[in-house]
């Protein structure tokens, strides 16, 4: 700051005292966080933001997101073990419903985010699903996954995440200008990466349709 002060004096520039803490270029940490106000009200300083049940920060990556959801799912699986008695307790059908609505739903709820996982991370998601289903069905670990899924009548978790994410995106296209993917000028505010473009194109090919056939809501709702 001393060098900045000398330069400002040399070039006849004024330094605003209120901005000194923000303009501090030294390696020392700020003693106090700068106060930011909106309409006269102070805004709280947050290091993270929660969206779809996931805490995001500037260092968040898919691995961190998966770890967060996985820890929640494992706690629910442990709770499921305490009620999944072999001789008495809830019916198997009810236990499977608990798996779907309490454990797998953690991934379904945030499908617009979890669909960006890598194949390795998808395998970790599928492992959580099969682990929960084995507890619900009371089957041993050596039971093949394909047999486990058929007995439970379930869809593979990673495939359902991709399907729900595609449905979510198509629903946003149908919402038109009322969707957050469009800005105030009615222009798309997102840019698809190559992987998503290919996935969406393949989806419409399988459905034998195109984006032009999506029925959109009117621009003005009555």
PDB file of N, CA and C in Angstrom, residues 14-20:
ATOM      1  N   UNK A  14      -6.202  10.787  -5.929  1.00  0.00           N
ATOM      2  CA  UNK A  14      -6.731  10.692  -4.569  1.00  0.00           C
ATOM      3  C   UNK A  14      -7.048   9.239  -4.229  1.00  0.00           C
ATOM      4  N   UNK A  15      -6.839   8.879  -2.986  1.00  0.00           N
ATOM      5  CA  UNK A  15      -7.175   7.538  -2.497  1.00  0.00           C
ATOM      6  C   UNK A  15      -8.388   7.653  -1.594  1.00  0.00           C
ATOM      7  N   UNK A  16      -9.410   6.868  -1.901  1.00  0.00           N
ATOM      8  CA  UNK A  16     -10.610   6.874  -1.074  1.00  0.00           C
ATOM      9  C   UNK A  16     -10.361   6.035   0.175  1.00  0.00           C
ATOM     10  N   UNK A  17     -10.490   6.602   1.371  1.00  0.00           N
ATOM     11  CA  UNK A  17     -10.240   5.826   2.603  1.00  0.00           C
ATOM     12  C   UNK A  17     -11.133   4.604   2.716  1.00  0.00           C
ATOM     13  N   UNK A  18     -12.383   4.706   2.182  1.00  0.00           N
ATOM     14  CA  UNK A  18     -13.318   3.588   2.300  1.00  0.00           C
ATOM     15  C   UNK A  18     -12.856   2.379   1.498  1.00  0.00           C
ATOM     16  N   UNK A  19     -12.000   2.610   0.483  1.00  0.00           N
ATOM     17  CA  UNK A  19     -11.599   1.508  -0.387  1.00  0.00           C
ATOM     18  C   UNK A  19     -10.215   0.961  -0.045  1.00  0.00           C
ATOM     19  N   UNK A  20      -9.615   1.470   1.009  1.00  0.00           N
ATOM     20  CA  UNK A  20      -8.261   1.039   1.348  1.00  0.00           C
ATOM     21  C   UNK A  20      -8.204  -0.456   1.658  1.00  0.00           C
TER      22      UNK A  20
END
